[in-house]
XYZ file of C-alpha atoms in Angstrom:
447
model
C -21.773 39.271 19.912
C -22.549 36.766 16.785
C -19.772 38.455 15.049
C -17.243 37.923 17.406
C -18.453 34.249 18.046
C -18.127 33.520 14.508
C -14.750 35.109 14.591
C -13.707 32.734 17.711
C -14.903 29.876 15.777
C -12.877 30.159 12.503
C -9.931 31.264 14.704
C -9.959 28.161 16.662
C -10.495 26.200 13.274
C -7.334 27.764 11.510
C -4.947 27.168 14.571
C -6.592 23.828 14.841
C -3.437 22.657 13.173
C -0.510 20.119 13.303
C 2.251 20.410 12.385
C 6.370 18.698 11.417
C 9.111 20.606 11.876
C 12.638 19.845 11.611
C 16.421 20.065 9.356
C 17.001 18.016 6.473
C 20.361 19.634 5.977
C 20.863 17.136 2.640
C 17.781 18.626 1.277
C 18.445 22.421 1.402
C 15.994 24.087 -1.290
C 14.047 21.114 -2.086
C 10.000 20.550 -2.177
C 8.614 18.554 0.501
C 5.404 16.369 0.035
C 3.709 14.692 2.984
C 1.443 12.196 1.296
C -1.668 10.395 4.031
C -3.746 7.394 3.150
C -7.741 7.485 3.006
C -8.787 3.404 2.429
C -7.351 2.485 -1.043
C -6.122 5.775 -2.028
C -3.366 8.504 -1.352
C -3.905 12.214 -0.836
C -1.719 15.610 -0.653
C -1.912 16.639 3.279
C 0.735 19.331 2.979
C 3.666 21.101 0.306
C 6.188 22.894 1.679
C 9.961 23.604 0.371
C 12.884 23.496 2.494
C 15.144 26.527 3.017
C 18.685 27.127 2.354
C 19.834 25.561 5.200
C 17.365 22.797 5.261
C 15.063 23.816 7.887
C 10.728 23.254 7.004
C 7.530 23.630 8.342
C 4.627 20.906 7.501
C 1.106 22.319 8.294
C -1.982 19.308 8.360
C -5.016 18.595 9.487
C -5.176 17.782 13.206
C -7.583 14.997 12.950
C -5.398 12.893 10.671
C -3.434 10.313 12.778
C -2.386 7.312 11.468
C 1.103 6.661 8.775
C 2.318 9.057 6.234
C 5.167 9.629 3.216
C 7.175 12.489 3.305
C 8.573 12.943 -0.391
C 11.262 15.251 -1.855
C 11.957 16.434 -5.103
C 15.120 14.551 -5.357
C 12.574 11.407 -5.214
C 13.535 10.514 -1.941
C 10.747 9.123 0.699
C 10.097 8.463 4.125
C 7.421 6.215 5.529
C 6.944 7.158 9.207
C 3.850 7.585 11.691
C 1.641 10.973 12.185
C 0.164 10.189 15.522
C 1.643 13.344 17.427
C 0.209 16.810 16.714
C 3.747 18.302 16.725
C 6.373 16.227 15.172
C 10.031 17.085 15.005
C 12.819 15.498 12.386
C 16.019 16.137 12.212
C 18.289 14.649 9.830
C 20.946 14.435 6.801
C 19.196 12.696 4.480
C 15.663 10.735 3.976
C 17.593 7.601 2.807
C 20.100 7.981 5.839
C 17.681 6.703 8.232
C 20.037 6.040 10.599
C 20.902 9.591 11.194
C 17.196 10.655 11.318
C 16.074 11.999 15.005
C 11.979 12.331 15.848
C 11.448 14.490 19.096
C 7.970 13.760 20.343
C 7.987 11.082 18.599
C 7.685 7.648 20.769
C 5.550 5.832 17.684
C 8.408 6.572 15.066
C 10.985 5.218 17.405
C 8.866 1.776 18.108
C 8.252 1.526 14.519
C 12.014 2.282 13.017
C 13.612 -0.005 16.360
C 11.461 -3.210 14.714
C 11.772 -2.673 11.519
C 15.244 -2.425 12.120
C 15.706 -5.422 13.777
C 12.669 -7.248 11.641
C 15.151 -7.257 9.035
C 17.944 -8.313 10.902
C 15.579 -11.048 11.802
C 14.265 -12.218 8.395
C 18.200 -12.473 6.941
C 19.065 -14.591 9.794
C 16.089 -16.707 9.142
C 16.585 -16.981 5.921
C 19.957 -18.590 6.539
C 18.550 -20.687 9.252
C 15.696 -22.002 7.112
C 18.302 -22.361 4.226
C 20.295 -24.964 6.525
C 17.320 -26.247 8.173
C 15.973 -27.375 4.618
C 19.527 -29.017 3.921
C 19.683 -30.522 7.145
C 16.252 -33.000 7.050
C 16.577 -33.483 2.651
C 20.004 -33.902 1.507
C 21.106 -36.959 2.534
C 25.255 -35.700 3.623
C 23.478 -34.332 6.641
C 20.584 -36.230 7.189
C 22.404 -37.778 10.534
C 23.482 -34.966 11.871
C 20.386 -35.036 14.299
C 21.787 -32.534 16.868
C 22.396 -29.804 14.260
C 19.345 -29.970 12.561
C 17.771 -29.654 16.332
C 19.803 -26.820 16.877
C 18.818 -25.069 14.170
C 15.322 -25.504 14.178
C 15.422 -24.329 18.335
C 17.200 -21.014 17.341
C 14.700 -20.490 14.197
C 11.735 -21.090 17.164
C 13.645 -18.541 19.366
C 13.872 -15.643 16.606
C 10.426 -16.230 15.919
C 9.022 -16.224 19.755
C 11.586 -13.238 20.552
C 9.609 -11.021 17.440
C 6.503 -12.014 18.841
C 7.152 -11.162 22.649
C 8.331 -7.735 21.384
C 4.966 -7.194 19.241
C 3.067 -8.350 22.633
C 5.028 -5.880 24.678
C 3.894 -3.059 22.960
C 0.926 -1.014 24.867
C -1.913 -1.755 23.968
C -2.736 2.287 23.831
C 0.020 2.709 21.439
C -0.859 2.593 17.775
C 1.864 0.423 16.677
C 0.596 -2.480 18.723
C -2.132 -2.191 16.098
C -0.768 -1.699 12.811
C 3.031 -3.801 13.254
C 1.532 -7.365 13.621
C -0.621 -6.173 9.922
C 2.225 -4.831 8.420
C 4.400 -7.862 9.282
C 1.496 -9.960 8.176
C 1.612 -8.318 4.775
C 5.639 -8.543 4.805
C 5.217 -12.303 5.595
C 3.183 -12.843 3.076
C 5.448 -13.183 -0.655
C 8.032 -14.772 1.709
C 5.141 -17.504 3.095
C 4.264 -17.876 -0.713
C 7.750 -18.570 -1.965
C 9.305 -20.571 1.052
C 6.849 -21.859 3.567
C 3.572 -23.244 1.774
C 3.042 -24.839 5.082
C 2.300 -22.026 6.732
C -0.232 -21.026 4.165
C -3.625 -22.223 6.625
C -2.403 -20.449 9.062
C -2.111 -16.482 6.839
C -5.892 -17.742 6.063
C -7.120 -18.027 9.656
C -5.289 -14.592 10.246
C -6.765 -13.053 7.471
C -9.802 -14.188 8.389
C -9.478 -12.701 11.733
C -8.777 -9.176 10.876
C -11.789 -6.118 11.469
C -11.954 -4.541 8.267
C -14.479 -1.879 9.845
C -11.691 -0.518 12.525
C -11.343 2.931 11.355
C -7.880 2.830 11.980
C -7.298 1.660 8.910
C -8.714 4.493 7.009
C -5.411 6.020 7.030
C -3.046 3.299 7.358
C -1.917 2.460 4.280
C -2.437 -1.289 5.057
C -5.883 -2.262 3.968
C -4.502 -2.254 -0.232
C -1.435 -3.964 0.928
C -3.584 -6.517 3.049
C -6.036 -7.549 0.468
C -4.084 -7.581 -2.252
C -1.171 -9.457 -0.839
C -3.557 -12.144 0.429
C -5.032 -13.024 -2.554
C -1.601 -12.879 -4.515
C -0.766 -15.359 -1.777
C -3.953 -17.834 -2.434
C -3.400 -17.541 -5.823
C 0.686 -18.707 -5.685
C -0.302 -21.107 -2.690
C 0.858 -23.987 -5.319
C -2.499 -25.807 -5.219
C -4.857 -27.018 -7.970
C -6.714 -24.132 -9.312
C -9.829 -25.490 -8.025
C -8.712 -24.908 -4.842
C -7.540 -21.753 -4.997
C -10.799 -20.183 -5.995
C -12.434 -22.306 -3.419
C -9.905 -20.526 -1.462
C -10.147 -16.975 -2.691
C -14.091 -17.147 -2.900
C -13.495 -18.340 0.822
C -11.438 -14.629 1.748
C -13.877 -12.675 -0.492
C -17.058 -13.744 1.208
C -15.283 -13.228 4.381
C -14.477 -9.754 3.342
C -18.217 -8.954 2.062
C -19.540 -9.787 5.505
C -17.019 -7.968 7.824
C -18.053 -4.811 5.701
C -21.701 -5.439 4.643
C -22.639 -2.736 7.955
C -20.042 -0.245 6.425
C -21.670 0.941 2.972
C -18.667 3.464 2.460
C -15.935 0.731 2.664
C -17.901 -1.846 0.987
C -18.412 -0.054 -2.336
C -14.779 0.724 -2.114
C -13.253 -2.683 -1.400
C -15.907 -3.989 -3.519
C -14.958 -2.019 -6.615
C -10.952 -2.261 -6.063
C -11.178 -6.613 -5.445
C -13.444 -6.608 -8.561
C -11.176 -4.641 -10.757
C -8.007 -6.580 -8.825
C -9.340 -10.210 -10.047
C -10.559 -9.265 -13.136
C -6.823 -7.922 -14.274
C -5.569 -11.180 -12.682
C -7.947 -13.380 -14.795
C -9.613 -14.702 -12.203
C -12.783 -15.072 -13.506
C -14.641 -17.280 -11.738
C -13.792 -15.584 -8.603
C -14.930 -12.169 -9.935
C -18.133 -13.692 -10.842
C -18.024 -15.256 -7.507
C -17.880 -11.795 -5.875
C -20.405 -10.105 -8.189
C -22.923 -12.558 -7.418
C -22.230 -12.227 -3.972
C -22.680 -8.674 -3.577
C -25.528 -7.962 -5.948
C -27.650 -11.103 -3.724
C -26.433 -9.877 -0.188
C -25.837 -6.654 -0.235
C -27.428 -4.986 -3.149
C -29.056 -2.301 -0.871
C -25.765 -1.122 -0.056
C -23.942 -0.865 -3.111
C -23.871 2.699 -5.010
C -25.189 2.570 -8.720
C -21.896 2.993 -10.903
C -20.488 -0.753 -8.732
C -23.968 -2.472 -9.013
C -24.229 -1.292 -13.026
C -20.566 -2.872 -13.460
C -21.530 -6.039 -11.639
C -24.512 -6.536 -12.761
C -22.641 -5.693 -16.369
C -20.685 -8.726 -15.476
C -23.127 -10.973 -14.274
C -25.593 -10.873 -16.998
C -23.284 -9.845 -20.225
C -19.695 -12.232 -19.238
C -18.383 -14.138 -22.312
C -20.805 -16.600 -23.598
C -24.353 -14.861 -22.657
C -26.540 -13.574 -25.464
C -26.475 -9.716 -25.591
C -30.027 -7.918 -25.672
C -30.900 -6.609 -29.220
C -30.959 -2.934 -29.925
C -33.610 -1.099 -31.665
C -31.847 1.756 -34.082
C -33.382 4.714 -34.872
C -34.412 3.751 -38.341
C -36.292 0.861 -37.054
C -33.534 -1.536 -37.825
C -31.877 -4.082 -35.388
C -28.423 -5.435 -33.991
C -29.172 -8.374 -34.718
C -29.740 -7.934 -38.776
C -26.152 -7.182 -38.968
C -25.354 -11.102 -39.797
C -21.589 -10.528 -38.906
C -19.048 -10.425 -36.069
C -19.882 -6.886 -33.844
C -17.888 -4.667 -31.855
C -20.234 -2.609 -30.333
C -18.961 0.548 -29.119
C -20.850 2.695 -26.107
C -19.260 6.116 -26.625
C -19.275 10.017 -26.794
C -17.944 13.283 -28.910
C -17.506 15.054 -25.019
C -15.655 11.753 -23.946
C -11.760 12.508 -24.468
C -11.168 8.774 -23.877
C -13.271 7.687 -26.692
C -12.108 10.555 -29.012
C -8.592 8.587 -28.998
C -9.999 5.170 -29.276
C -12.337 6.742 -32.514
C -9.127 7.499 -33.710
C -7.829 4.195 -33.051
C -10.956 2.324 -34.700
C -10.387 4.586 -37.766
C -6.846 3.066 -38.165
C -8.104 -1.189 -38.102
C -11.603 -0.411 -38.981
C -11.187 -1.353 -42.747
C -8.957 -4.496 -41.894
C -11.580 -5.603 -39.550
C -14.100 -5.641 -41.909
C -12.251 -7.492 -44.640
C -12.321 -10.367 -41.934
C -15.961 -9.767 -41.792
C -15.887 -7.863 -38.468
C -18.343 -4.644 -38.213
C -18.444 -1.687 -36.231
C -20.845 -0.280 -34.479
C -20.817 2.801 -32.834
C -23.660 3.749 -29.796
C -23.514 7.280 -28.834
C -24.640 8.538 -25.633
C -24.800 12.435 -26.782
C -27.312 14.549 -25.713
C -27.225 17.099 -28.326
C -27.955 16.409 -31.866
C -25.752 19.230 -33.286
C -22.499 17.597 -31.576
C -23.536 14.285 -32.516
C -23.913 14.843 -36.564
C -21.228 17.222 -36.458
C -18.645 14.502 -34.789
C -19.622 11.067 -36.106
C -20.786 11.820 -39.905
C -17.223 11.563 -41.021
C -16.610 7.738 -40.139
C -17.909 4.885 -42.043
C -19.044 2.466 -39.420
C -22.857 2.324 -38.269
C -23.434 5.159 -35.925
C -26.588 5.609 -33.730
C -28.127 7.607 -30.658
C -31.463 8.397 -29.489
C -30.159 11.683 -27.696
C -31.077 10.312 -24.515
C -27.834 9.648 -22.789
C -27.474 7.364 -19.809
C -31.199 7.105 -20.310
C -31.124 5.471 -23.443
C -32.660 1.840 -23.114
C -29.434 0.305 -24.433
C -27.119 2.088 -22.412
C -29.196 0.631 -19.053
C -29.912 -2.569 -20.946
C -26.014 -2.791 -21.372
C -25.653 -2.067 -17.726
C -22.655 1.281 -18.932
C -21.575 2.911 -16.304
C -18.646 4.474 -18.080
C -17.391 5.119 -21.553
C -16.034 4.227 -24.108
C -17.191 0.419 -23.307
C -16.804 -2.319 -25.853
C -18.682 -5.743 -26.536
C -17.295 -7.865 -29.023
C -20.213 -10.213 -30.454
C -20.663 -12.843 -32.914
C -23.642 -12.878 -35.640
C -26.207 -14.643 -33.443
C -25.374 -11.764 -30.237
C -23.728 -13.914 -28.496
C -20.277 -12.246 -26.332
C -17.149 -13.340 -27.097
C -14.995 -10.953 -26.010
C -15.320 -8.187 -23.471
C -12.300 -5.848 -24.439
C -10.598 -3.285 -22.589
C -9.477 -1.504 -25.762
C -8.707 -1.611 -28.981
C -5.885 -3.206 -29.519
C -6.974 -6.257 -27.541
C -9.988 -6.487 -29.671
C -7.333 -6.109 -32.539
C -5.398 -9.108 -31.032
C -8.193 -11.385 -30.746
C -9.583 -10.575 -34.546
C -6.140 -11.379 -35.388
C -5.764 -14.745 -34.009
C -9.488 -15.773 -34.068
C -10.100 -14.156 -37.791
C -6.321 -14.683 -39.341
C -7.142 -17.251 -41.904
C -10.613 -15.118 -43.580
């Protein structure tokens, strides 16, 4: 009897299935990818290949629901909604989207009708706001009072007739969730580059969204959303003061909606980090590394909380903590410029950048700069076997992420570089080699 329950169970859990079927008769022999979201990232749900005549059959998990991309190996794509457990398209070709058909499909026919006609919309307001502009600046028109009303009535009209069809939609429906995001996001560089006045108002509705709904787990939206708000704040045109005033605003605003959902937090917290740190937005990445290591330290996994604390005590400018070598000697005898290198011989990342420092190391120290190398190898074999063939200071005390410099240094990943001056004090924190080569360059060209 346990047998043949067990068997029930895993026979229920392999036809627990859904699945796409359909003709792409413009894609006969091709690969077909369906691609899902999970938060920030992408993932496989299904491969298939299409047959001679075009006909396929997409198996994936029945508890994903939410918006997909079907890809072909012609590099073709589709963007279309997985809310139905058995989906039917039928087609010529993914970028004929006109002759695409979607039985049991009621979402993807909501969400290709607006789109359809949200572009239709945006050209004619473009045209409109073109003329409207003209209308109240240039002085040939400036009189021509019943125009200029005209216009600005039938730009009010377009925009009230896309909002009455957004408000139509059922409430049950899952478009009537994610269309008024994704038009929020597709507003957005248009709001940046034409309508600065509107700017207050894409805050409020930022400000508004639920980051915890778990619908957008698998929307695709929530990369889109962030990241296109804070492009936004950042091209808003204002002084820069207020746009980190601005963008510390969002972030904090962000932190609390998720400070409940540990998962997302870490996640969000890790991608906006990363995302204003390669926009040079410093203070605003400080902003946010305080604000999670004070408020929601508890909640924040040990590889995020090692890179912002990394941040917060060792930014550009703060004295780096002295290291101890294991012949008793110290960092901060070395009376020159320092990068200091946090590496290892099983790292394939730092075996090309060892390579790399091989190649500038002796220019670098003909403009006084030094090398030195930190391993975090375990094994003492691998570690005199690897390193005894470069010249630059080399050191370990086979204790790996344990080391006290390592967790003094905050690493969380390697190879990770600090570029300090004779007195330990950061100048640089560089991302690789060659921008540490830049700045020795232009800092160091004259020595």
């Amino acid at each position: 009897m346990r047998k043949l329950c067990i068997f029930f169970f895993l026979l229920v859990a392999i036809t627990l299935k859904s699945q796409i079927k359909g003709n792409l008769n413009n894609h006969i022999n091709q690969e077909l990818t369906l691609i899902g979201f999970n938060n920030l990232k992408q993932e496989i749900l299904s491969v298939t290949s299409t047959d001679s005549l075009g006909n396929f059959t997409l198996i994936y998990p029945i508890d994903y629901k939410g918006m997909a991309i079907l890809k072909t190996s012609d590099t073709s794509s589709l963007v279309f909604v997985l809310t139905e457990s058995n989906l039917n398209i039928y087609g010529s070709h993914l970028k004929e989207k006109e002759s695409l058909i979607f039985k049991n499909g009621l979402e993807n026919n909501i969400f290709f009708k607006y789109y359809k006609e949200y572009s239709q919309r945006q050209t004619v307001l473009s045209a409109w706001s073109y003329l409207s502009d003209k209308y109240q600046n240039e002085v040939l028109f400036k009189n021509q009072k019943e125009t200029l009303s005209y216009i600005n009535a039938e730009l009010n009209r377009l925009e009230i007739e896309d909002e009455n069809y957004l408000g139509s939609l059922k409430n049950e429906t899952y478009m009537s969730w994610y269309l008024p995001l994704k038009k929020m996001v597709s507003n957005m560089p248009i709001i940046a580059r034409h309508y600065k006045e509107k700017i207050p108002l894409a805050i409020q509705q930022f400000k508004s969204i639920n980051f915890n709904n778990p619908k957008f787990k698998t929307s695709g939206l929530l990369k889109d959303l962030i990241e296109g708000h804070f492009m936004l704040l950042e091209n808003s045109g204002q002084p820069l003061d207020s746009i980190y005033a601005n963008i510390n605003s969002s972030t904090k605003y962000v932190i609390e909606n998720l400070s409940d959902n540990k998962d997302l937090l870490n996640k969000v917290g890790d991608y906006l980090f990363n995302y204003l740190e390669k926009r040079s937005l410093h203070e605003s990445s400080e902003y946010l590394a305080v604000q999670l290591l004070s408020q929601n330290g508890c909640n924040l996994n040990t590889e995020l909380t090692n890179k912002l604390e990394s941040y917060r005590k060792l930014k550009p400018g703060k004295t780096a903590p002295d290291i101890t070598f294991s012949n008793n000697t110290k960092l901060s005898n070395i009376t020159a410029i320092k990068l200091l290198v946090f590496g290892s011989s099983t790292c394939s990342n730092c075996k090309q950048d060892v390579l790399k420092l091989s190649k500038y190391h002796q220019s670098w120290k003909q403009k006084g700069v030094e090398v030195v190398y930190i391993s975090i190898d375990t094994n003492k074999t691998d570690f005199e076997n690897y390193y005894k063939i470069f010249p630059w200071k080399t050191d370990t005390t086979y204790k790996g992420w344990e080391s006290t410099s390592v967790k003094d240094y905050h690493v969380f990943a390697t190879p990770t570089y600090f570029l300090l001056d004779e007195k330990l004090k950061i100048l640089l924190r560089p991302k690789s080699i060659e921008q540490t080569d830049r700045w020795i360059n232009l800092n160091k060209k004259n020595e």
